[in-house]
Short mmCIF file of C-alpha atoms in Angstrom, two decimals:
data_model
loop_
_atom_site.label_atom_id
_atom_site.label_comp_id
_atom_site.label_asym_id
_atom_site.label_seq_id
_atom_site.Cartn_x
_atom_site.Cartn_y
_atom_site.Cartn_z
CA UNK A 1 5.38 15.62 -6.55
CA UNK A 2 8.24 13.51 -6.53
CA UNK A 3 12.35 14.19 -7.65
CA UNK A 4 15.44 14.51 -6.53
CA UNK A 5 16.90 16.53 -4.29
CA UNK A 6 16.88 20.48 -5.91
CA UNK A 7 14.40 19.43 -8.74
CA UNK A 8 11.81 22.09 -7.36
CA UNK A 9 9.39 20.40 -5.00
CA UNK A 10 9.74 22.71 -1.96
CA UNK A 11 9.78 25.63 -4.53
CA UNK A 12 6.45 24.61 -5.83
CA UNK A 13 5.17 24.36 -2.08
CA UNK A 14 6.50 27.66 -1.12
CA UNK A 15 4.59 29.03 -3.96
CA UNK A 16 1.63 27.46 -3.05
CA UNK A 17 1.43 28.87 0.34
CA UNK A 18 2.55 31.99 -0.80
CA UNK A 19 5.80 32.39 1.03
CA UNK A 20 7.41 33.40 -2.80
CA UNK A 21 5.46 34.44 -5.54
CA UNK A 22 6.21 33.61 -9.42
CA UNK A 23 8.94 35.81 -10.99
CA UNK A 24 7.34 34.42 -14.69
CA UNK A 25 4.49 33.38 -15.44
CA UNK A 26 1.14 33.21 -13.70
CA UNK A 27 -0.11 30.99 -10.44
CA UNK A 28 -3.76 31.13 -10.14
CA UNK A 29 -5.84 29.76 -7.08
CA UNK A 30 -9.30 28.44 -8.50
CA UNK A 31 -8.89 31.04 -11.53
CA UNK A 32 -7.71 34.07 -9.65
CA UNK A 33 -4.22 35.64 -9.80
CA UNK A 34 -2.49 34.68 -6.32
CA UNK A 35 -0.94 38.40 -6.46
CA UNK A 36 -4.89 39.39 -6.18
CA UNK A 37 -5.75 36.57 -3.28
CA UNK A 38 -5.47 37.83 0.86
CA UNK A 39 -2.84 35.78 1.92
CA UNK A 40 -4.04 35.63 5.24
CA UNK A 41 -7.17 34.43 4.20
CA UNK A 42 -6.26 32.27 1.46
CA UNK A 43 -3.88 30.31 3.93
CA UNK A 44 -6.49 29.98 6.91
CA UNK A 45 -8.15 27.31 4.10
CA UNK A 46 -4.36 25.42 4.27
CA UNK A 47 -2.56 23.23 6.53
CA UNK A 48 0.77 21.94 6.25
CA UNK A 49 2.29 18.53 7.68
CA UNK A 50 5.66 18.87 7.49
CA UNK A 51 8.38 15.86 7.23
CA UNK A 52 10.03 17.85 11.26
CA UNK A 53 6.82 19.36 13.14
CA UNK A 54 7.53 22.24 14.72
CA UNK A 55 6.15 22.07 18.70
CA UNK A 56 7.04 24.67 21.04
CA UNK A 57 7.10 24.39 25.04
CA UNK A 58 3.51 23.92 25.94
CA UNK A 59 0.80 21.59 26.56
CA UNK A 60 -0.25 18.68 23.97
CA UNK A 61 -3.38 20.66 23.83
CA UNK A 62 -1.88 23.65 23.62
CA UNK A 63 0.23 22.43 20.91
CA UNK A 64 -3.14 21.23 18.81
CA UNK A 65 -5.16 24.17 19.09
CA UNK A 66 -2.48 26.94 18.23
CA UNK A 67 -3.71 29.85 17.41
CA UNK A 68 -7.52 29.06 17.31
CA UNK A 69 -10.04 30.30 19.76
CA UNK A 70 -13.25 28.94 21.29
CA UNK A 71 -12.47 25.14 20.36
CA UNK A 72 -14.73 22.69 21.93
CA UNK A 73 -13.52 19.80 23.52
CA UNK A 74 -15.39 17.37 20.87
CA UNK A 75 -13.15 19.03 18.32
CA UNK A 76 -10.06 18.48 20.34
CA UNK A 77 -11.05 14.67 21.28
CA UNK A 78 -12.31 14.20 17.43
CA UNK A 79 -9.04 15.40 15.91
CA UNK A 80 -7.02 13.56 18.69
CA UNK A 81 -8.85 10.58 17.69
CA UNK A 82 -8.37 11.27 13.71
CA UNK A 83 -4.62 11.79 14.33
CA UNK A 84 -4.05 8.54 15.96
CA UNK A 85 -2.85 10.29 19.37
CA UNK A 86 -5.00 8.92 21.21
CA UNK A 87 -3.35 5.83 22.64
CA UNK A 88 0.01 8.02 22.97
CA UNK A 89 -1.79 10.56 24.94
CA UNK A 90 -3.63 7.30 26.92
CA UNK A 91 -0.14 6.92 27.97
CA UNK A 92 1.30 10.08 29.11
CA UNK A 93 0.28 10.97 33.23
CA UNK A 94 -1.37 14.37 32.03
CA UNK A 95 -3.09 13.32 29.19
CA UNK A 96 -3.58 16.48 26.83
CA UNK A 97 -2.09 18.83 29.26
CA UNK A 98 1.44 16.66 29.24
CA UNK A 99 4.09 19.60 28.76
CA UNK A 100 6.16 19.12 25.98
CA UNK A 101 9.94 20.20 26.14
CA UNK A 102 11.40 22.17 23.68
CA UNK A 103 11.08 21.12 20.28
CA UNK A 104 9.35 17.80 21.02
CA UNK A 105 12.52 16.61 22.78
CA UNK A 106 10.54 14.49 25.42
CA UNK A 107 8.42 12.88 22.24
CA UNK A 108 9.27 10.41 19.42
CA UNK A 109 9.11 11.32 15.98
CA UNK A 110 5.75 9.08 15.47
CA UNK A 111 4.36 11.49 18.02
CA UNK A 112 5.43 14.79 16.98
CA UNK A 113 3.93 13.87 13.55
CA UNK A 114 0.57 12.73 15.20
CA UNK A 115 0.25 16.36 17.10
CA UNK A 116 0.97 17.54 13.87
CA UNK A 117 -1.79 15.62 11.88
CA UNK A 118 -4.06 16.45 15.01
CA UNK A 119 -3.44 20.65 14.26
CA UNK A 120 -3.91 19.93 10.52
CA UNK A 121 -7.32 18.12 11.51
CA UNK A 122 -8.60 20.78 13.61
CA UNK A 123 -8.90 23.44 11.39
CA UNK A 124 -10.71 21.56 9.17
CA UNK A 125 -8.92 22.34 5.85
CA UNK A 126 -9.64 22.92 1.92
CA UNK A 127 -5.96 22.12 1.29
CA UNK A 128 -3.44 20.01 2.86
CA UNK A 129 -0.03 19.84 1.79
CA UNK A 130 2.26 17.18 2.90
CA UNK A 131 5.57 17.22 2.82
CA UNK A 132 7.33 14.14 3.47
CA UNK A 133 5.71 13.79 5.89
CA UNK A 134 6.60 10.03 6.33
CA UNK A 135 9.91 9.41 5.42
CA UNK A 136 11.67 9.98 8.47
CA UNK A 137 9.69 7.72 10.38
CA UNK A 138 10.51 4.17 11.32
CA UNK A 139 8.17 1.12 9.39
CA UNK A 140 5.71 0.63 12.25
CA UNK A 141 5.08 4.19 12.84
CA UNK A 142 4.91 4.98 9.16
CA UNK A 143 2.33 2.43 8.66
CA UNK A 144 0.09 4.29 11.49
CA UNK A 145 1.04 7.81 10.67
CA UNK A 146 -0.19 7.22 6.85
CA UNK A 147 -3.56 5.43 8.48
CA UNK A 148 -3.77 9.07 9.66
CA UNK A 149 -3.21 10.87 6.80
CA UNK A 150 -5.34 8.97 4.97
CA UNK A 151 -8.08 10.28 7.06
CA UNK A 152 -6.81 13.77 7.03
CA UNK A 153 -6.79 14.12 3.28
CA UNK A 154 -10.29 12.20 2.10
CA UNK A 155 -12.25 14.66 0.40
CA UNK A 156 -9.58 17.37 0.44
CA UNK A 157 -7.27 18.82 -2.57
CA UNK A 158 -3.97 17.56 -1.36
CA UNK A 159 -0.13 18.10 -2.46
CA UNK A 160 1.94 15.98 -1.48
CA UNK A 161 6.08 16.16 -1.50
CA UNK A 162 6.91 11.97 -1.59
CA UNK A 163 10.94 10.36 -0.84
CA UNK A 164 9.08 6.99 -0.40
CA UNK A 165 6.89 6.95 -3.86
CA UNK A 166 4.52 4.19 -1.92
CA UNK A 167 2.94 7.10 -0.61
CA UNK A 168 1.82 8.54 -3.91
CA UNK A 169 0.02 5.23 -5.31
CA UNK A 170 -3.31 6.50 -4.80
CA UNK A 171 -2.37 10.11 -5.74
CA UNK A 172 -4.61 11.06 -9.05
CA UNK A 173 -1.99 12.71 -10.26
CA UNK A 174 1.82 12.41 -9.87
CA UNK A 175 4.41 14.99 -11.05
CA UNK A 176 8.21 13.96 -11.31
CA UNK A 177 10.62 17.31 -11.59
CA UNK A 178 13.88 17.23 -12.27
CA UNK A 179 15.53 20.93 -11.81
CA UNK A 180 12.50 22.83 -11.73
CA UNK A 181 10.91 21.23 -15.22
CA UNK A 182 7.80 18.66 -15.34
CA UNK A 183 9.72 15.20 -17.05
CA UNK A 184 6.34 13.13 -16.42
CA UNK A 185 3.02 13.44 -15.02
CA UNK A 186 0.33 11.01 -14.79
CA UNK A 187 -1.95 8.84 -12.37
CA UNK A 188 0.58 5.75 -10.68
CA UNK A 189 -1.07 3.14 -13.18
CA UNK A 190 0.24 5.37 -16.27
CA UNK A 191 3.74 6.24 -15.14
CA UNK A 192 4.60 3.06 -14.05
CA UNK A 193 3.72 1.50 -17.70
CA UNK A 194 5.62 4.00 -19.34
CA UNK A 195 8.71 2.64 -17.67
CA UNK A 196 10.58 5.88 -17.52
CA UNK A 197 11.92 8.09 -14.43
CA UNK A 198 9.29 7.19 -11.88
CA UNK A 199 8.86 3.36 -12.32
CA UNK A 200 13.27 3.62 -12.68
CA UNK A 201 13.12 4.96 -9.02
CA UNK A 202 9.87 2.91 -7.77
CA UNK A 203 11.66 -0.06 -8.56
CA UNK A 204 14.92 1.10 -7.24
CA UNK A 205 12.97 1.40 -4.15
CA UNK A 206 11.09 -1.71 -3.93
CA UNK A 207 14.71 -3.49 -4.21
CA UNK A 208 15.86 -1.92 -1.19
CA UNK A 209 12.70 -2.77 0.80
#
């Protein structure tokens, strides 16, 4: 999903976890009526990478496996490793158990977003949704956060909320809202030969690269 700023994207995300529910219309989850689903169930099949992680004062592993019981180390070293963390955490004197100030204050951005990915990872999802979760990163770190992601999201229904529209390319399906209405959908190829609002603002883009 792609747009401006107040063209709906975070709405559609909020209904997706099920933080608001649809005053029209319908919202169905794999044919069923969300009003019908167990939210707590329905989101344990969901995580979320968002564009700030939220960390709290803790461990790094403590951090990962939030609110999960009897993880295995493997799990922990596997999503460390599928998160990219691993040569940060190579780094740090107490490896996993490195305390993290409040609100990732002791941590760059790069690795606040690869604990994040690394939480998303271990729980082993149905659904990710991703919500720019690059654009506030710098090129280098960008380049090995979306390595990351890309693992994260392979064989998994994924939304994803894109500012930098080289993040959707591979995206099967690419929405562009403009105050809360659908102005074009289709795959990266089709919008782009179109030439309307997306390939306006992917080339806007790739002239300020």
């Amino acid at each position: 999903m792609v747009g401006e700023s107040g063209s709906g994207k975070t709405t559609v995300l909020n209904l997706l976890i099920g933080f608001i529910t649809p005053v029209d219309g319908r919202l169905s989850i794999d044919g069923m009526d969300i009003s019908d689903i167990d939210l707590r169930s329905y989101r344990r099949f969901i995580s979320v990478v968002p564009q700030a992680p939220v960390l709290f004062t803790g461990t790094i592993r403590e951090n990962i496996i939030y609110g999960l019981e009897n993880v295995t180390e493997q799990e922990i070293q596997d999503a460390v490793e599928g998160a990219n963390l691993k040569s940060v955490i190579a780094k740090m004197s107490n490896g996993l158990d490195t305390m993290i100030e409040e609100h990732g204050a002791n941590l760059s951005g790069g690795q606040r977003q690869r604990i994040s990915i690394a939480r998303a990872i271990i729980r082993n999802p149905k659904v990710i949704i991703l919500d720019e979760a690059t654009s506030a990163l710098d090129t280098i770190s960008e380049k090995e956060i979306q390595d990351a992601l890309d693992r994260l999201i392979r064989n998994r229904t994924t939304f994803i909320v894109a500012h930098r529209l080289s993040t959707v390319r591979g995206a099967d399906r690419i929405v562009v809202l403009d105050k809360g209405k659908i102005r074009e959908e289709g795959s990266y190829q089709e919008l782009m030969e179109i030439k309307g609002e997306f390939y306006e603002m992917e080339r806007l883009q790739m002239a300020l690269r």
